[in-house]
Each structure stands twice: as C-alpha cells, then as structure tokens.
GROMACS .gro file of C-alpha atoms in nm:
model
  182
    1UNK     CA    1   8.532 -14.986   0.687
    2UNK     CA    2   8.209 -15.106   0.581
    3UNK     CA    3   7.913 -15.172   0.808
    4UNK     CA    4   7.806 -15.406   0.636
    5UNK     CA    5   8.126 -15.640   0.700
    6UNK     CA    6   8.172 -15.562   1.043
    7UNK     CA    7   7.887 -15.549   1.210
    8UNK     CA    8   7.881 -15.942   1.129
    9UNK     CA    9   8.174 -15.919   1.266
   10UNK     CA   10   8.078 -15.742   1.586
   11UNK     CA   11   7.810 -16.000   1.660
   12UNK     CA   12   7.993 -16.323   1.596
   13UNK     CA   13   8.241 -16.260   1.932
   14UNK     CA   14   7.939 -16.127   2.080
   15UNK     CA   15   7.777 -16.436   2.066
   16UNK     CA   16   8.050 -16.618   2.168
   17UNK     CA   17   8.111 -16.335   2.422
   18UNK     CA   18   7.772 -16.428   2.563
   19UNK     CA   19   7.774 -16.853   2.557
   20UNK     CA   20   8.173 -16.841   2.725
   21UNK     CA   21   8.169 -16.956   3.128
   22UNK     CA   22   8.532 -16.983   3.203
   23UNK     CA   23   8.756 -16.723   3.005
   24UNK     CA   24   8.945 -16.792   2.710
   25UNK     CA   25   8.991 -17.184   2.764
   26UNK     CA   26   8.676 -17.265   2.810
   27UNK     CA   27   8.615 -17.005   2.493
   28UNK     CA   28   8.832 -17.245   2.236
   29UNK     CA   29   8.553 -17.476   2.139
   30UNK     CA   30   8.370 -17.207   2.082
   31UNK     CA   31   8.635 -17.026   1.913
   32UNK     CA   32   8.681 -17.317   1.697
   33UNK     CA   33   8.313 -17.326   1.619
   34UNK     CA   34   8.226 -17.048   1.511
   35UNK     CA   35   8.548 -16.898   1.381
   36UNK     CA   36   8.643 -17.210   1.184
   37UNK     CA   37   8.364 -17.399   1.121
   38UNK     CA   38   8.054 -17.203   1.132
   39UNK     CA   39   8.254 -16.849   0.937
   40UNK     CA   40   8.550 -16.975   0.788
   41UNK     CA   41   8.753 -16.661   0.869
   42UNK     CA   42   9.086 -16.951   1.050
   43UNK     CA   43   9.217 -17.237   1.049
   44UNK     CA   44   9.263 -17.451   1.321
   45UNK     CA   45   9.621 -17.382   1.315
   46UNK     CA   46   9.580 -17.014   1.295
   47UNK     CA   47   9.346 -17.033   1.589
   48UNK     CA   48   9.578 -17.226   1.759
   49UNK     CA   49   9.848 -17.013   1.662
   50UNK     CA   50   9.636 -16.692   1.805
   51UNK     CA   51   9.546 -16.859   2.140
   52UNK     CA   52   9.933 -16.907   2.189
   53UNK     CA   53  10.015 -16.543   2.098
   54UNK     CA   54   9.731 -16.424   2.305
   55UNK     CA   55   9.862 -16.652   2.602
   56UNK     CA   56  10.167 -16.517   2.655
   57UNK     CA   57  10.090 -16.095   2.542
   58UNK     CA   58   9.977 -15.869   2.825
   59UNK     CA   59   9.547 -15.882   2.809
   60UNK     CA   60   9.313 -16.180   2.791
   61UNK     CA   61   9.304 -16.469   2.581
   62UNK     CA   62   8.993 -16.422   2.439
   63UNK     CA   63   9.019 -16.078   2.425
   64UNK     CA   64   9.359 -16.068   2.254
   65UNK     CA   65   9.245 -16.377   2.056
   66UNK     CA   66   8.916 -16.159   1.906
   67UNK     CA   67   9.161 -15.890   1.766
   68UNK     CA   68   9.347 -16.139   1.590
   69UNK     CA   69   9.113 -16.289   1.411
   70UNK     CA   70   8.917 -15.936   1.371
   71UNK     CA   71   9.218 -15.744   1.271
   72UNK     CA   72   9.362 -16.053   1.026
   73UNK     CA   73   9.005 -15.985   0.850
   74UNK     CA   74   8.961 -15.636   0.786
   75UNK     CA   75   9.224 -15.440   0.934
   76UNK     CA   76   9.257 -15.211   1.262
   77UNK     CA   77   8.867 -15.173   1.236
   78UNK     CA   78   8.806 -15.555   1.228
   79UNK     CA   79   9.003 -15.602   1.552
   80UNK     CA   80   8.826 -15.333   1.675
   81UNK     CA   81   8.495 -15.466   1.599
   82UNK     CA   82   8.598 -15.783   1.689
   83UNK     CA   83   8.685 -15.700   2.035
   84UNK     CA   84   8.406 -15.478   2.114
   85UNK     CA   85   8.185 -15.771   2.040
   86UNK     CA   86   8.383 -16.059   2.261
   87UNK     CA   87   8.364 -15.795   2.532
   88UNK     CA   88   8.078 -15.631   2.547
   89UNK     CA   89   7.826 -15.922   2.650
   90UNK     CA   90   8.090 -15.969   2.962
   91UNK     CA   91   8.043 -15.635   3.049
   92UNK     CA   92   7.714 -15.616   3.013
   93UNK     CA   93   7.631 -15.919   3.249
   94UNK     CA   94   7.886 -15.851   3.505
   95UNK     CA   95   7.725 -15.486   3.589
   96UNK     CA   96   7.401 -15.677   3.633
   97UNK     CA   97   7.590 -15.973   3.816
   98UNK     CA   98   7.736 -15.694   4.043
   99UNK     CA   99   7.425 -15.510   4.134
  100UNK     CA  100   7.228 -15.786   4.228
  101UNK     CA  101   7.507 -16.040   4.352
  102UNK     CA  102   7.546 -15.861   4.717
  103UNK     CA  103   7.231 -15.934   4.794
  104UNK     CA  104   7.214 -16.275   4.726
  105UNK     CA  105   7.624 -16.445   4.726
  106UNK     CA  106   7.526 -16.625   5.058
  107UNK     CA  107   7.238 -16.787   4.916
  108UNK     CA  108   7.256 -17.192   4.894
  109UNK     CA  109   7.092 -17.215   4.599
  110UNK     CA  110   7.346 -16.972   4.464
  111UNK     CA  111   7.649 -17.139   4.578
  112UNK     CA  112   7.557 -17.487   4.468
  113UNK     CA  113   7.490 -17.324   4.072
  114UNK     CA  114   7.810 -17.200   4.091
  115UNK     CA  115   7.961 -17.465   4.227
  116UNK     CA  116   7.821 -17.661   3.921
  117UNK     CA  117   7.944 -17.390   3.702
  118UNK     CA  118   8.299 -17.441   3.801
  119UNK     CA  119   8.269 -17.821   3.722
  120UNK     CA  120   8.101 -17.714   3.386
  121UNK     CA  121   8.376 -17.511   3.289
  122UNK     CA  122   8.655 -17.827   3.365
  123UNK     CA  123   8.486 -18.042   3.161
  124UNK     CA  124   8.490 -17.724   2.867
  125UNK     CA  125   8.859 -17.686   2.873
  126UNK     CA  126   8.938 -18.027   2.941
  127UNK     CA  127   8.744 -18.097   2.518
  128UNK     CA  128   8.960 -17.803   2.447
  129UNK     CA  129   9.276 -17.978   2.514
  130UNK     CA  130   9.159 -18.333   2.412
  131UNK     CA  131   9.104 -18.171   2.035
  132UNK     CA  132   9.391 -17.896   2.090
  133UNK     CA  133   9.599 -18.242   2.130
  134UNK     CA  134   9.470 -18.398   1.843
  135UNK     CA  135   9.600 -18.177   1.611
  136UNK     CA  136   9.894 -18.094   1.747
  137UNK     CA  137  10.011 -18.385   1.919
  138UNK     CA  138  10.101 -18.579   1.606
  139UNK     CA  139  10.408 -18.674   1.631
  140UNK     CA  140  10.682 -18.778   1.833
  141UNK     CA  141  10.889 -18.464   1.834
  142UNK     CA  142  10.556 -18.259   1.943
  143UNK     CA  143  10.517 -18.536   2.182
  144UNK     CA  144  10.831 -18.476   2.364
  145UNK     CA  145  10.735 -18.080   2.325
  146UNK     CA  146  10.487 -18.111   2.529
  147UNK     CA  147  10.609 -18.382   2.791
  148UNK     CA  148  10.881 -18.083   2.843
  149UNK     CA  149  10.673 -17.814   2.847
  150UNK     CA  150  10.400 -18.021   3.089
  151UNK     CA  151  10.687 -18.083   3.319
  152UNK     CA  152  10.787 -17.768   3.324
  153UNK     CA  153  10.426 -17.630   3.415
  154UNK     CA  154  10.379 -17.910   3.715
  155UNK     CA  155  10.716 -17.861   3.861
  156UNK     CA  156  10.833 -17.515   3.850
  157UNK     CA  157  10.719 -17.116   3.882
  158UNK     CA  158  10.861 -17.009   3.558
  159UNK     CA  159  10.612 -16.765   3.353
  160UNK     CA  160  10.388 -16.909   3.080
  161UNK     CA  161  10.573 -16.658   2.846
  162UNK     CA  162  10.863 -16.865   2.896
  163UNK     CA  163  10.664 -17.209   2.812
  164UNK     CA  164  10.547 -17.080   2.433
  165UNK     CA  165  10.914 -16.930   2.373
  166UNK     CA  166  11.102 -17.281   2.475
  167UNK     CA  167  10.832 -17.484   2.260
  168UNK     CA  168  10.908 -17.254   1.990
  169UNK     CA  169  11.311 -17.239   1.986
  170UNK     CA  170  11.284 -17.627   2.023
  171UNK     CA  171  11.033 -17.666   1.715
  172UNK     CA  172  11.269 -17.445   1.502
  173UNK     CA  173  11.552 -17.628   1.637
  174UNK     CA  174  11.347 -18.030   1.527
  175UNK     CA  175  11.254 -17.854   1.245
  176UNK     CA  176  11.652 -17.743   1.161
  177UNK     CA  177  11.749 -18.040   1.170
  178UNK     CA  178  11.494 -18.274   0.970
  179UNK     CA  179  11.224 -18.334   1.184
  180UNK     CA  180  10.846 -18.332   1.057
  181UNK     CA  181  10.737 -18.016   1.254
  182UNK     CA  182  10.685 -17.729   1.022
   0.00000   0.00000   0.00000
C-alpha cells in the first residue's frame, strides 16, 4: 500500500481523534463532516451502519468505525492506518493529562472546566442524535422501531447488542411484509 494513500487517511482520522471529546457518540458529527462531506470516503448510510456495527462489536465505537472506513478504502493496511490515526492523539493527550492531572484535579477551575466540557459533550451527542434521526426515522415503521428500542433502552437493562439485533430483525420483517424500509 502506498504511503501517499495511507498517510492522508491517518491524518484525517488523527484530526478527528484530536477534535473529539466525549467518546464515539460525540465523534459522529465530526466523522460525518470529515468522512462523508469533506472526503467522500463513505455515505451517510454507510457511516450510520459502521456506527451501528461498531456499537455491538467489542471495542470503542470510534475506533471500530475508523477501522471499518479504512478497511473499506485500502484493505487491512487502511484499517490499521485509520485506527492508529484515531487513537494516536488520545494516547498522547491522555499521557500528558495523566502526568499533570494528579497535581491539578482538585483545583476549582479545573473542576469547573470539566463540568463545562461534560455539558458540551451532551450537546454534541444530542446534535448527532438529531442528524441520525433526520436520516433514519423516515416513515412509520422506522418510527415504531425507534420507539420500541427506546422503550427497551429506558426500561430494561438489556445489552445494546440485543437492541441492534431486535431492530435488524424488525427491519427485515417489515421489508418482507412489503414495508418501505430497506
């Protein structure tokens, strides 16, 4: 695999990794902008699928998604380059924070800064949910699946893997019965 192909992939995912606070869900809007809009490496639907699969496979959603995109583009070498790109900034930042946090964790300004960051992450996640909602809840069957899975998530302690499996099975059943969902 050529360095000229893999290095931009690494850099793009490093950019995503360095700009993301709050984990995989907060990363969704940044991934959507970089991977779908700016680079055209995946469609909205593919990115949504990668996130869904990344949710129910072992590991971190963002890392899994990077691996899927990289593998789609350039095979195993692309998967490795994208994965390394997305985790590299976090490793560097966490190493630096771990080295100094112990000395500053109880400083009121630091506590308040983390409180503000948590609120910001909630907004980023909500933004990702709204974007996903607009693209995926497009008809009555998809709304019913959404409401059913939401109810399960709110009122049971089931594994997210089961939610994905149940939603997939319902999507297949709806399609087989002549529904619009693909």
